[in-house]
Every structure is written in C-alpha cells, then in structure tokens.
Amino acid sequence: MLAAHPLFSKLDRALSLNGNEREALIRLPLKAATIRADQDVVREGDHSMRCLALTKGLLATSKTGTSGKRQIMAFHIPGDMPDLQGLHLETLDSDIRTLSECEVVFIEHAAIHRLCNDSPRIAAALWKMTLVDASIFREWVVNVGQRTGPSRLAHVFCEMMLRMETAKLSAIDGSCGLALTQSQLGEATGLSTVHINRSMQTLRTRGLLSFDGHHLTIHDWDGLAELADFRADYLHLGSRVELAN
Amino acid sequence: MLAAHPLFSKLDRALSLNGNEREALIRLPLKAATIRADQDVVREGDHSMRCLALTKGLLATSKTGTSGKRQIMAFHIPGDMPDLQGLHLETLDSDIRTLSECEVVFIEHAAIHRLCNDSPRIAAALWKMTLVDASIFREWVVNVGQRTGPSRLAHVFCEMMLRMETAKLSAIDGSCGLALTQSQLGEATGLSTVHINRSMQTLRTRGLLSFDGHHLTIHDWDGLAELADFRADYLHLGSRVELAN
DNA sequence: CGTGCGATTGAACTATATCAAATTCGGTGG
DNA sequence: CCACCGAATTTGATATAGTTCAATCGCACG
C-alpha cells in the first residue's frame, strides 16, 4: 500500500504527488533493516552510497569532540531521511545513531538520482526537506546559544511534539512516544545531566508537562511555548497544526 | 568577464562548468545594489521572490528572540548566497543583515528555477551549497553547545580564515579582512561582550592570533585549531587548503 | 534477590553574566 | 592641529547559572 511507503507521507505533504510520481516512488528499490538501540548507523567520515529513511524508532545526529563529549544536533522520527545530505556531499560529517530500536530502509543514491532526474518535482521536494532540516539546525543554534536550561528543554519538547503531530505519530490525548534519557536530553541541549534533571523538575512543577523517559504529555502548550520562546515557523509545516491543550 | 561573475567561482569550485552552463550563467539577469552597514536585507517572515548573492562585505544570518537578544547563526562572505533556501521555502525564518557596507546582487527565483531546469548539474551544485550551509549550522550547534569561550572564538576564526582562503579573499601573509565587533562575536558565540573581550585576550596572550576588529591574522594555526577542536571536514572544501603558519 | 542503569539529591566549585566605570580610538568639525 | 564625540574595548567587582563529584534511591530485569 502506498500510504505505508516510508517516503510517501512526508513527500506528499510537500507536494501532492501525481500518478507518475507515485509509480516512480513505488518502483524505488528499498532494503529494510532493524537496528537495535545505541548503534551507529552512519559514522562521521563515512563515504556512503546510500541514504536511509527511518520507519520506526528514534535516531539522533551527533558529533563527538576530542574530549569525548557528544553533542546531538537533531532528533529524527519516522518519515525522516537523516542523511539525505550524503546525496551531494562526499563524506558524512556527523554520526547518526539509534536511540531506541529502529526500523529503517536503505535506498541507493543512484536510485534517488534517477528518481530526481525523472521527476524534478520530487527532486525539489527532497531539496526542500534538506532545507527544513537546515532551518531546524539554525533554531538549535539559537536554543543552545541563548536560552536557559528549562527554556532549552521546553523548546526541544515543543519541537518534537509538533513534528510528531505533523507525522501523525501522536495520540488523541496530545501525548506522544519519545524514548529519551535525561543524559541524551543533556547531549541535545548542551547541559549536564544534573542540570537537566533540575530543569525537568521545574517544567513538571509548573504543570507544563509530564515526561517519564518514554512518553511525553504536554499539559499546558501555551505556557511551555512561552517559556521556550517557541515560534513554529522554523519548522515550515505549511498548514497550521492545532494542538489539544 | 566570467571569472568576475558573482556566482561563478563558487559554482565552478563545486563542478567544472561546461560551455552551455557558462552561457546560461551569463544570461542570468542580475540586479546589483549597495547596502550600508547594519541594515536588514531580509527579515524573518518575509516572503521573497528573489535570492541574493554577496559580492563584497560581510553579512550575518541571525534571529532575535522576544527578549531582544540576537543570535547570529552564520557569517556570509563574498560568493555566498545566504537566502538560497528561499527558493523552496515559503517564508524566511531568519534575518539577514549587513555587518559592513555590502555589495549584493539580486536574482529572481523564477530565473534560478529556469536555470535549474536547463542544467541539472547547476541545480545539484546549488543544492549542494545549501547542504554545506546546513553542515556549518550543525557545527555551530556543537560550537555553542560544547566549547568554552576561548574555544568558541577560536573555532569561529578558524572557520572564517579557511573560508576566506578558499574564496581567495585572504592575503599572502595569511591574514584576511574581517569586520566584526566584539559584541557581534558575542552574538555569534552566545557569550557576553565582556567574556568575549577576556577570551580574546586569552587568544592574543597565547600568541595564537591578532585581531583588531577589521583584520584577522592567525599566527599559530595548529595551536588555534587545537584549542578550537577544529576539524575542517564539515566545510566540505574538497581539496585540502594549505595554510601559511 | 542481586545487579545495573537511570533519576535524584547535596555540596562545592567555576565559567560566564551582569553592572558600572574607565579608557582607547577613529573620525569630524572648528 | 586640536578638541571633542560616540562607539568599541577594557577593567573591576559582584552575582548566578550551570558543572562536577559523590552518594543515594528506585526500579526493571535476569
């Protein structure tokens, strides 16, 4: 079924696919794989001949400095293509690793290049996907550069919730599955685990959200968004997403 | 003359342009403009119909939070196209402003789309340029998220020097023109002006560089790069650039 | 039942921010 | 050439957000 195609929903959100494009998408050769938690899928310096699309689980793009400390620059949810940049860059400049057990599909660069040649609209949609990713990186620079601990955390949660909703991965009650340890949240926000812990307590105490390491529920979207100085425009979601409050 | 074309050198670095491509490039309608320092060229929320290419001066991509504090996410040097992302995104999500008096050229999106249709290789090269930008944003997340004051500063200087060299904008003696105040360096690194000042003193005292707000000279590249934990791979320069030491 | 990872707490420490003042410096007009 | 101006840099002193180290606690899982 087409709706179940790993790339369909995100592409179709960017442009309504016509018959030929759907055809071409279905013909794309995919290789599925399951990867257990805490494994590198691609590593900095790799020269890869294929891209991956996430279908289940949670991935993170990160770098590890010589000190050994890791910085997570992005989280990836099902539907995302975290190393699409490899299509035009010689080497990958970051690691991509699983945060939970993941299901992915691999697609050969050659096949994608063919797809792009056949359909300039799909090429444009893929390009646009990488541009949205870049926009998110920009916002993360702001996040780690400007905000306090609680505010950084709040921002990450706002972003993830909105992306989950857009990808139809959130529940009716406005909660979503999000498997993250406090230490990983620290790696994403540039804060120590201890400080993450105390910042989490702030968010909880203020009644903004509940988070148990597996499941995120936002109780007060407006309050959380205000604390985070969150404006959703950088996600380029197009149509407005309405949140249960 | 073609070599003087604002887009030529960066494109030609990405792929050797053939005759037709050079033709198409020359036919591209450009509109030149001079903009004085500290002016917004594009503003967050804009819905623009054209891109700009910088030919002279220094630009910065930034966002201003509700608090009024500004975060710079990228510096742009001649040859860069700072809002190429507007080609596929409805709205711009950041400001782009001049840090010094700048000369720019504007190019209509429609003209670029036509160029991309005619030459898939140029389309790929432009796409790649946005991917390199994204890679730089990722590194900046690491910079503000992980490094100490002096280290962040050192990293910015390493990056700018290498990009200047690549764009043939540095002098023989290994120095380059870089018009930045300490306050702007603070906005780029997420640090206060006072702390920037003291971090600058550290770099100077250790004999790593001289910087007077207009001109940067690196005296000890290896030392600076080590302090910065700088690895150039994220710039995707392809061929290695050799630095005077 | 232990074992181990993740969350939590406490206390001491430090990088960096903030506030406020003084100084340098590149112009610019007299 | 001098006096002056505003902007940028520099310095000092104090405050604080966040780190580090070191335990302890809770709990899922073999």
Coordinates of C-alpha atoms (C1' of nucleotides) in Angstrom, one line a residue:
Chain A
M1 CA 0.0 0.0 0.0
L2 CA 1.3 3.4 -1.0
A3 CA 0.3 5.3 2.2
A4 CA 2.6 2.8 4.0
H5 CA 5.5 3.7 1.8
P6 CA 8.2 5.1 4.1
L7 CA 8.7 8.2 2.0
F8 CA 5.2 8.8 0.8
S9 CA 3.6 10.8 3.6
K10 CA 6.4 13.3 4.0
L11 CA 6.8 13.8 0.3
D12 CA 3.0 14.0 -0.2
R13 CA 2.9 16.7 2.5
A14 CA 5.4 18.8 0.5
L15 CA 3.6 18.4 -2.9
S16 CA 0.6 16.4 -4.0
L17 CA 2.1 13.5 -5.9
N18 CA 0.7 12.7 -9.3
G19 CA 0.2 9.3 -10.8
N20 CA 3.7 9.1 -12.4
E21 CA 5.4 10.2 -9.3
R22 CA 3.6 7.6 -7.2
E23 CA 4.6 5.0 -9.8
A24 CA 8.2 6.0 -9.6
L25 CA 8.2 6.1 -5.8
I26 CA 6.8 2.5 -5.7
R27 CA 9.4 1.3 -8.1
L28 CA 12.2 2.6 -5.8
P29 CA 14.3 -0.4 -4.6
L30 CA 14.3 -0.4 -0.8
K31 CA 16.2 -2.6 1.7
A32 CA 14.7 -2.8 5.1
A33 CA 16.7 -3.4 8.3
T34 CA 16.1 -3.4 12.0
I35 CA 18.8 -2.0 14.2
R36 CA 19.0 -2.2 18.0
A37 CA 19.4 0.7 20.3
D38 CA 22.6 2.7 20.7
Q39 CA 24.2 1.7 17.5
D40 CA 25.8 3.9 14.9
V41 CA 24.0 3.8 11.6
V42 CA 26.4 6.1 9.8
R43 CA 29.6 7.5 11.2
E44 CA 31.5 10.8 10.7
G45 CA 33.8 10.4 7.8
D46 CA 31.8 7.7 6.1
H47 CA 31.6 7.8 2.3
S48 CA 28.2 6.2 1.8
M49 CA 26.5 5.1 -1.4
R50 CA 23.0 5.1 0.1
C51 CA 20.5 7.0 2.2
L52 CA 18.4 5.8 4.9
A53 CA 14.8 6.6 5.8
L54 CA 13.5 5.9 9.3
T55 CA 10.3 4.0 9.6
K56 CA 10.2 3.2 13.3
G57 CA 12.1 4.4 16.4
L58 CA 14.2 7.4 17.2
L59 CA 17.6 8.4 15.7
A60 CA 19.9 11.3 16.5
T61 CA 22.5 13.1 14.5
S62 CA 25.5 13.9 16.7
K63 CA 29.2 14.7 16.8
T64 CA 31.8 13.6 19.4
G65 CA 34.6 16.0 20.2
T66 CA 38.1 15.0 21.1
S67 CA 37.1 15.5 24.7
G68 CA 34.7 12.6 24.2
K69 CA 31.6 14.7 24.9
R70 CA 28.8 14.3 22.4
Q71 CA 26.5 16.9 21.0
I72 CA 23.2 15.9 19.5
M73 CA 22.2 18.3 16.7
A74 CA 18.9 16.7 15.6
F75 CA 16.4 14.0 16.5
H76 CA 14.8 12.0 13.7
I77 CA 11.4 10.5 13.8
P78 CA 9.7 8.1 11.4
G79 CA 9.4 9.5 7.9
D80 CA 12.7 11.5 8.2
M81 CA 15.7 10.9 6.0
P82 CA 18.6 11.9 8.2
D83 CA 21.5 11.5 5.8
L84 CA 19.9 12.9 2.6
Q85 CA 22.8 15.3 2.6
G86 CA 25.0 12.4 1.6
L87 CA 23.4 12.6 -1.8
H88 CA 25.6 15.5 -2.8
L89 CA 28.4 15.6 -0.1
E90 CA 31.4 13.4 -0.4
T91 CA 31.7 12.5 3.2
L92 CA 29.3 12.5 6.1
D93 CA 30.3 15.0 8.8
S94 CA 28.2 13.6 11.7
D95 CA 27.3 10.3 13.3
I96 CA 23.7 9.0 13.1
R97 CA 22.8 6.6 15.9
T98 CA 19.8 4.8 17.2
L99 CA 18.4 6.0 20.5
S100 CA 15.9 3.1 20.5
E101 CA 15.5 0.0 18.4
C102 CA 14.8 1.3 14.9
E103 CA 13.4 0.1 11.6
V104 CA 15.0 1.8 8.6
V105 CA 15.1 1.3 4.9
F106 CA 18.2 1.9 2.8
I107 CA 18.0 3.5 -0.7
E108 CA 20.9 3.6 -3.1
H109 CA 22.0 7.1 -4.1
A110 CA 21.9 6.0 -7.7
A111 CA 18.2 5.2 -7.4
I112 CA 17.4 8.5 -5.9
H113 CA 19.4 10.4 -8.5
R114 CA 17.4 8.5 -11.2
L115 CA 14.2 9.5 -9.4
C116 CA 15.3 13.1 -9.3
N117 CA 16.1 13.1 -13.0
D118 CA 12.7 11.6 -13.9
S119 CA 10.8 13.9 -11.6
P120 CA 12.1 17.4 -11.0
R121 CA 9.2 17.9 -8.5
I122 CA 10.4 15.1 -6.4
A123 CA 13.9 16.5 -6.6
A124 CA 12.6 19.8 -5.4
A125 CA 10.7 18.2 -2.6
L126 CA 13.8 16.3 -1.4
W127 CA 15.8 19.5 -1.6
K128 CA 13.2 21.2 0.4
M129 CA 13.4 18.5 3.1
T130 CA 17.1 19.2 3.5
L131 CA 16.3 23.0 3.7
V132 CA 13.8 22.4 6.5
D133 CA 16.5 20.3 8.3
A134 CA 18.9 23.3 7.9
S135 CA 16.3 25.6 9.3
I136 CA 15.9 23.3 12.4
F137 CA 19.7 23.4 12.9
R138 CA 19.6 27.2 12.8
E139 CA 17.0 27.2 15.5
W140 CA 19.1 24.7 17.6
V141 CA 22.0 27.2 17.4
V142 CA 19.6 29.7 19.0
N143 CA 18.4 27.2 21.5
V144 CA 21.9 26.3 22.9
G145 CA 23.2 29.8 22.4
Q146 CA 20.6 31.9 24.0
R147 CA 18.2 30.0 26.3
T148 CA 18.3 28.9 30.0
G149 CA 18.2 25.2 30.9
P150 CA 14.4 24.9 31.4
S151 CA 13.8 27.0 28.3
R152 CA 16.1 24.8 26.1
L153 CA 14.3 21.7 27.3
A154 CA 10.9 23.2 26.8
H155 CA 11.9 24.1 23.2
V156 CA 13.0 20.6 22.4
F157 CA 9.7 19.2 23.7
C158 CA 7.7 21.8 21.7
E159 CA 9.5 20.9 18.6
M160 CA 9.2 17.2 19.0
M161 CA 5.5 17.3 19.8
L162 CA 4.8 19.4 16.8
R163 CA 6.8 17.2 14.5
M164 CA 5.1 14.1 15.9
E165 CA 1.7 15.6 15.4
T166 CA 2.5 16.5 11.9
A167 CA 3.8 13.0 11.2
K168 CA 0.6 11.6 12.7
L169 CA 2.6 9.9 15.5
S170 CA 0.9 11.5 18.5
A171 CA -2.1 10.1 20.4
I172 CA -5.5 11.6 20.7
D173 CA -4.8 12.9 24.2
G174 CA -2.0 15.0 22.9
S175 CA 0.8 12.8 24.1
C176 CA 3.5 11.1 22.1
G177 CA 6.0 8.4 22.4
L178 CA 9.5 9.8 22.9
A179 CA 12.3 7.5 24.2
L180 CA 14.9 9.8 25.6
T181 CA 17.1 9.6 28.8
Q182 CA 17.9 12.7 30.7
S183 CA 21.5 12.2 29.6
Q184 CA 20.5 12.3 25.9
L185 CA 18.5 15.4 26.6
G186 CA 21.7 16.9 28.0
E187 CA 23.6 16.0 24.9
A188 CA 21.0 17.7 22.8
T189 CA 20.8 20.9 24.8
G190 CA 24.5 21.2 25.8
L191 CA 23.7 20.8 29.5
S192 CA 24.9 18.4 32.2
T193 CA 22.6 15.6 33.3
V194 CA 22.3 17.1 36.8
H195 CA 21.1 20.4 35.4
I196 CA 18.7 18.6 33.0
N197 CA 17.2 16.8 36.0
R198 CA 16.7 20.0 37.8
S199 CA 15.3 21.8 34.8
M200 CA 12.9 18.9 34.2
Q201 CA 11.7 19.3 37.8
T202 CA 11.0 23.0 37.0
L203 CA 8.8 22.1 34.0
R204 CA 7.0 19.4 35.9
T205 CA 6.4 21.6 39.0
R206 CA 5.0 24.3 36.9
G207 CA 2.5 21.8 35.5
L208 CA 3.7 22.3 31.9
L209 CA 4.3 18.6 31.0
S210 CA 4.9 15.0 32.1
F211 CA 7.7 13.0 30.8
D212 CA 8.8 9.6 32.0
G213 CA 11.6 8.9 29.5
H214 CA 9.3 7.1 27.2
H215 CA 6.2 9.2 26.9
L216 CA 5.7 12.9 26.6
T217 CA 2.5 14.7 27.6
I218 CA 2.2 18.4 27.3
H219 CA -0.4 19.8 29.8
D220 CA 0.0 23.5 29.0
W221 CA 1.1 24.2 25.5
D222 CA 0.9 27.9 25.7
G223 CA 2.9 28.0 29.0
L224 CA 5.5 25.7 27.6
A225 CA 5.8 27.6 24.3
E226 CA 6.2 30.9 26.2
L227 CA 8.9 29.5 28.4
A228 CA 10.6 28.1 25.3
D229 CA 10.2 31.3 23.3
F230 CA 8.9 28.9 20.7
R231 CA 7.6 30.0 17.4
A232 CA 6.9 27.2 15.0
D233 CA 7.6 29.0 11.7
Y234 CA 11.1 27.5 11.5
L235 CA 9.6 24.0 11.1
H236 CA 8.0 25.2 7.8
L237 CA 4.9 23.0 8.4
G238 CA 2.8 24.9 6.0
S239 CA -0.7 24.3 7.3
R240 CA -1.1 25.2 11.0
V241 CA -1.3 22.3 13.4
E242 CA -3.9 22.7 16.1
L243 CA -2.9 21.3 19.5
A244 CA -5.0 19.8 22.2
N245 CA -4.4 21.9 25.3
Chain B
M1 CA 34.3 38.8 -17.6
L2 CA 33.1 35.4 -16.4
A3 CA 35.5 35.0 -13.6
A4 CA 34.1 38.2 -12.1
H5 CA 30.5 36.8 -12.2
P6 CA 29.3 36.7 -8.6
L7 CA 28.3 33.1 -8.7
F8 CA 31.0 31.7 -11.0
S9 CA 33.8 31.0 -8.6
K10 CA 31.8 29.1 -6.0
L11 CA 29.9 27.1 -8.6
D12 CA 33.0 26.3 -10.6
R13 CA 34.6 25.1 -7.4
A14 CA 31.7 22.6 -7.0
L15 CA 31.7 21.4 -10.6
S16 CA 33.7 22.4 -13.6
L17 CA 31.2 24.3 -15.6
N18 CA 30.9 23.5 -19.3
G19 CA 30.2 25.9 -22.1
N20 CA 26.5 25.7 -22.0
E21 CA 26.4 26.2 -18.3
R22 CA 28.7 29.2 -18.6
E23 CA 26.4 30.6 -21.2
A24 CA 23.4 30.1 -19.0
L25 CA 25.1 31.7 -16.1
I26 CA 26.0 34.8 -18.0
R27 CA 22.4 35.2 -19.3
L28 CA 21.1 35.2 -15.7
P29 CA 19.5 38.6 -15.0
L30 CA 21.2 40.3 -12.0
K31 CA 20.3 43.4 -10.2
A32 CA 23.2 45.0 -8.2
A33 CA 22.8 47.0 -5.1
T34 CA 24.9 48.6 -2.4
I35 CA 23.7 48.5 1.2
R36 CA 25.2 50.3 4.1
A37 CA 26.2 48.7 7.4
D38 CA 23.8 47.4 10.0
Q39 CA 20.8 47.1 7.6
D40 CA 18.4 44.2 7.3
V41 CA 18.5 42.7 3.8
V42 CA 15.8 40.2 4.5
R43 CA 13.7 39.8 7.6
E44 CA 12.2 36.8 9.4
G45 CA 8.7 36.2 8.0
D46 CA 9.5 37.7 4.6
H47 CA 8.0 36.0 1.6
S48 CA 10.6 36.8 -1.0
M49 CA 10.6 36.3 -4.8
R50 CA 14.4 36.6 -5.2
C51 CA 17.7 35.4 -3.8
L52 CA 20.8 37.5 -3.1
A53 CA 24.4 36.8 -3.7
L54 CA 27.0 38.7 -1.8
T55 CA 29.8 40.3 -3.8
K56 CA 31.5 42.5 -1.2
G57 CA 31.3 42.9 2.5
L58 CA 30.1 40.8 5.4
L59 CA 26.5 39.5 6.1
A60 CA 25.1 37.6 9.0
T61 CA 22.1 35.4 9.4
S62 CA 20.5 35.9 12.8
K63 CA 17.4 35.6 14.9
T64 CA 16.1 37.9 17.6
G65 CA 14.2 36.4 20.5
T66 CA 11.4 38.0 22.4
S67 CA 14.0 39.0 25.0
G68 CA 15.6 41.1 22.3
K69 CA 18.9 39.2 22.3
R70 CA 20.2 38.3 18.9
Q71 CA 21.9 35.1 17.9
I72 CA 24.0 35.0 14.8
M73 CA 23.9 31.6 13.1
A74 CA 26.2 32.3 10.2
F75 CA 28.5 34.8 8.6
H76 CA 28.5 35.2 4.9
I77 CA 31.4 36.2 2.7
P78 CA 31.5 37.3 -0.9
G79 CA 30.4 34.5 -3.2
D80 CA 27.8 33.2 -0.7
M81 CA 24.1 33.1 -1.3
P82 CA 22.7 33.5 2.1
D83 CA 19.0 33.0 1.3
L84 CA 19.1 30.3 -1.3
Q85 CA 16.8 28.4 1.0
G86 CA 14.0 30.8 0.0
L87 CA 14.0 29.1 -3.4
H88 CA 11.9 26.3 -1.8
L89 CA 10.6 27.6 1.5
E90 CA 7.5 29.8 1.7
T91 CA 8.9 32.2 4.3
L92 CA 12.3 33.1 5.5
D93 CA 12.9 32.1 9.1
S94 CA 15.8 34.4 9.9
D95 CA 17.1 37.9 9.4
I96 CA 20.0 38.6 7.1
R97 CA 21.7 41.8 7.9
T98 CA 24.8 43.7 6.8
L99 CA 27.7 43.9 9.2
S100 CA 29.7 46.2 7.0
E101 CA 28.8 48.1 3.8
C102 CA 27.9 45.4 1.3
E103 CA 27.5 45.0 -2.4
V104 CA 25.0 42.3 -3.4
V105 CA 23.2 41.2 -6.5
F106 CA 19.6 40.1 -6.5
I107 CA 18.4 37.2 -8.7
E108 CA 14.7 36.4 -9.2
H109 CA 13.7 32.9 -8.1
A110 CA 12.0 32.4 -11.4
A111 CA 15.3 32.9 -13.2
I112 CA 17.1 30.4 -10.9
H113 CA 14.3 27.8 -11.3
R114 CA 14.7 28.2 -15.1
L115 CA 18.5 27.8 -14.7
C116 CA 18.0 24.6 -12.6
N117 CA 15.6 23.2 -15.2
D118 CA 18.0 23.8 -18.0
S119 CA 21.0 22.5 -16.2
P120 CA 20.5 19.7 -13.6
R121 CA 24.2 20.0 -12.7
I122 CA 23.8 23.6 -11.7
A123 CA 20.7 22.6 -9.7
A124 CA 22.7 19.9 -8.0
A125 CA 25.5 22.4 -7.3
L126 CA 23.1 24.9 -5.7
W127 CA 21.5 22.1 -3.7
K128 CA 25.0 21.2 -2.5
M129 CA 25.7 24.7 -1.5
T130 CA 22.7 24.6 0.8
L131 CA 23.9 21.3 2.2
V132 CA 27.2 22.7 3.1
D133 CA 25.5 25.6 4.8
A134 CA 23.5 23.1 6.8
S135 CA 26.7 21.3 7.7
I136 CA 28.1 24.6 9.1
F137 CA 24.9 25.1 11.1
R138 CA 25.4 21.7 12.7
E139 CA 29.0 22.6 13.6
W140 CA 27.8 25.8 15.2
V141 CA 25.4 23.9 17.4
V142 CA 28.4 22.0 18.6
N143 CA 30.3 25.2 19.0
V144 CA 27.8 27.0 21.2
G145 CA 26.7 23.8 22.9
Q146 CA 30.1 22.3 23.9
R147 CA 33.0 24.6 23.9
T148 CA 34.4 27.2 26.3
G149 CA 34.6 30.9 25.5
P150 CA 38.1 31.0 24.1
S151 CA 37.5 27.7 22.2
R152 CA 34.3 29.0 20.6
L153 CA 36.1 32.1 19.4
A154 CA 39.0 30.2 18.1
H155 CA 36.6 28.0 16.2
V156 CA 34.9 30.9 14.5
F157 CA 38.2 32.4 13.5
C158 CA 39.5 29.0 12.1
E159 CA 36.3 28.7 10.0
M160 CA 36.3 32.2 8.7
M161 CA 40.0 32.0 7.8
L162 CA 39.6 28.8 5.9
R163 CA 36.5 30.0 4.0
M164 CA 38.3 33.2 3.2
E165 CA 41.3 31.3 1.9
T166 CA 39.0 29.1 -0.2
A167 CA 37.3 32.1 -1.7
K168 CA 40.7 33.7 -2.4
L169 CA 39.9 36.5 -0.1
S170 CA 42.9 36.3 2.2
A171 CA 46.3 38.0 1.8
I172 CA 49.6 36.3 1.1
D173 CA 50.7 36.7 4.7
G174 CA 47.8 34.6 5.9
S175 CA 45.7 37.4 7.1
C176 CA 42.2 38.4 6.0
G177 CA 39.8 41.2 6.3
L178 CA 37.1 40.5 8.8
A179 CA 35.0 43.4 10.1
L180 CA 33.5 42.3 13.4
T181 CA 33.0 44.0 16.7
Q182 CA 33.4 42.0 19.9
S183 CA 29.7 42.4 20.5
Q184 CA 28.9 40.7 17.2
L185 CA 31.3 37.9 18.1
G186 CA 29.3 37.6 21.3
E187 CA 26.1 37.3 19.3
A188 CA 27.7 34.5 17.2
T189 CA 29.0 32.5 20.1
G190 CA 26.3 33.1 22.6
L191 CA 28.7 34.9 25.0
S192 CA 28.6 38.3 26.6
T193 CA 30.8 41.1 25.3
V194 CA 32.8 41.2 28.5
H195 CA 33.5 37.5 28.3
I196 CA 34.4 37.8 24.6
N197 CA 36.8 40.5 25.5
R198 CA 38.6 38.3 28.1
S199 CA 38.5 35.3 25.8
M200 CA 40.1 37.4 23.0
Q201 CA 42.9 38.4 25.5
T202 CA 43.5 34.7 26.1
L203 CA 43.9 34.0 22.4
R204 CA 46.2 37.1 22.0
T205 CA 48.3 36.3 25.0
R206 CA 48.9 32.8 23.9
G207 CA 50.2 34.2 20.6
L208 CA 47.6 32.5 18.5
L209 CA 46.3 35.4 16.6
S210 CA 45.9 39.2 16.2
F211 CA 42.5 40.8 15.6
D212 CA 41.7 44.5 15.6
G213 CA 38.1 44.4 14.6
H214 CA 38.9 44.7 10.9
H215 CA 41.7 42.4 10.2
L216 CA 42.4 38.8 11.4
T217 CA 45.9 37.3 11.4
I218 CA 46.5 33.8 12.6
H219 CA 50.0 33.3 14.0
D220 CA 49.7 29.7 15.1
W221 CA 47.2 27.8 13.1
D222 CA 47.9 24.5 14.8
G223 CA 47.6 25.9 18.3
L224 CA 44.4 27.7 17.4
A225 CA 42.9 24.7 15.7
E226 CA 43.7 22.5 18.7
L227 CA 42.2 25.0 21.2
A228 CA 39.1 25.1 18.9
D229 CA 38.9 21.3 18.5
F230 CA 38.7 22.4 14.8
R231 CA 38.4 19.8 12.1
A232 CA 37.7 21.2 8.7
D233 CA 35.8 18.3 7.2
Y234 CA 32.4 20.0 8.0
L235 CA 33.2 22.7 5.5
H236 CA 33.3 20.2 2.7
L237 CA 36.0 22.1 0.9
G238 CA 37.0 19.1 -1.2
S239 CA 40.7 19.8 -1.9
R240 CA 42.8 20.5 1.1
V241 CA 43.8 24.1 1.7
E242 CA 47.3 24.6 2.9
L243 CA 47.8 27.4 5.4
A244 CA 50.8 29.7 6.0
N245 CA 51.8 29.2 9.6
Chain C
dC1 C1' 17.2 -11.2 45.2
dG2 C1' 21.2 -9.1 43.3
dT3 C1' 22.7 -6.0 39.5
dG4 C1' 22.8 -2.1 36.8
dC5 C1' 21.1 1.8 34.6
dG6 C1' 18.7 6.0 35.1
dA7 C1' 16.8 9.5 38.1
dT8 C1' 17.5 12.3 42.0
dT9 C1' 19.9 14.9 45.7
dG10 C1' 23.6 17.6 48.1
dA11 C1' 27.6 20.3 48.3
dA12 C1' 31.4 22.6 46.5
dC13 C1' 33.3 24.8 42.6
dT14 C1' 33.8 27.6 38.2
dA15 C1' 32.7 29.6 33.9
dT16 C1' 30.2 33.1 32.5
dA17 C1' 26.8 37.0 33.1
dT18 C1' 25.8 41.5 34.8
dC19 C1' 26.6 46.0 36.3
dA20 C1' 29.2 50.0 36.2
dA21 C1' 33.1 52.7 35.2
dA22 C1' 37.2 54.0 32.8
dT23 C1' 39.9 54.1 28.7
dT24 C1' 41.2 53.9 23.9
dC25 C1' 40.4 55.3 19.3
dG26 C1' 38.9 56.7 14.8
dG27 C1' 36.8 60.1 13.0
dT28 C1' 34.8 65.1 12.4
dG29 C1' 34.2 69.8 12.9
dG30 C1' 36.3 74.1 14.3
Chain D
dC1 C1' 46.3 70.8 14.6
dC2 C1' 43.4 70.4 18.4
dA3 C1' 39.2 69.4 20.9
dC4 C1' 35.6 66.6 21.1
dC5 C1' 32.4 62.8 20.2
dG6 C1' 30.4 58.3 20.0
dA7 C1' 31.5 53.8 19.6
dA8 C1' 34.3 49.9 20.9
dT9 C1' 37.3 48.0 24.1
dT10 C1' 39.0 47.1 28.5
dT11 C1' 38.8 46.6 33.6
dG12 C1' 37.0 45.6 38.3
dA13 C1' 33.7 43.7 41.3
dT14 C1' 29.8 41.0 42.3
dA15 C1' 26.2 37.7 41.2
dT16 C1' 24.5 33.4 39.2
dA17 C1' 23.6 29.6 36.1
dG18 C1' 25.4 25.6 35.4
dT19 C1' 29.2 21.9 36.3
dT20 C1' 31.4 18.4 38.8
dC21 C1' 31.9 15.0 42.1
dA22 C1' 29.8 11.8 45.0
dA23 C1' 26.1 9.5 47.1
dT24 C1' 21.7 7.5 47.3
dC25 C1' 17.4 5.8 45.5
dG26 C1' 14.1 3.4 42.6
dC27 C1' 13.2 0.0 39.6
dA28 C1' 13.0 -3.3 35.7
dC29 C1' 15.1 -7.5 34.6
dG30 C1' 17.6 -11.7 34.7

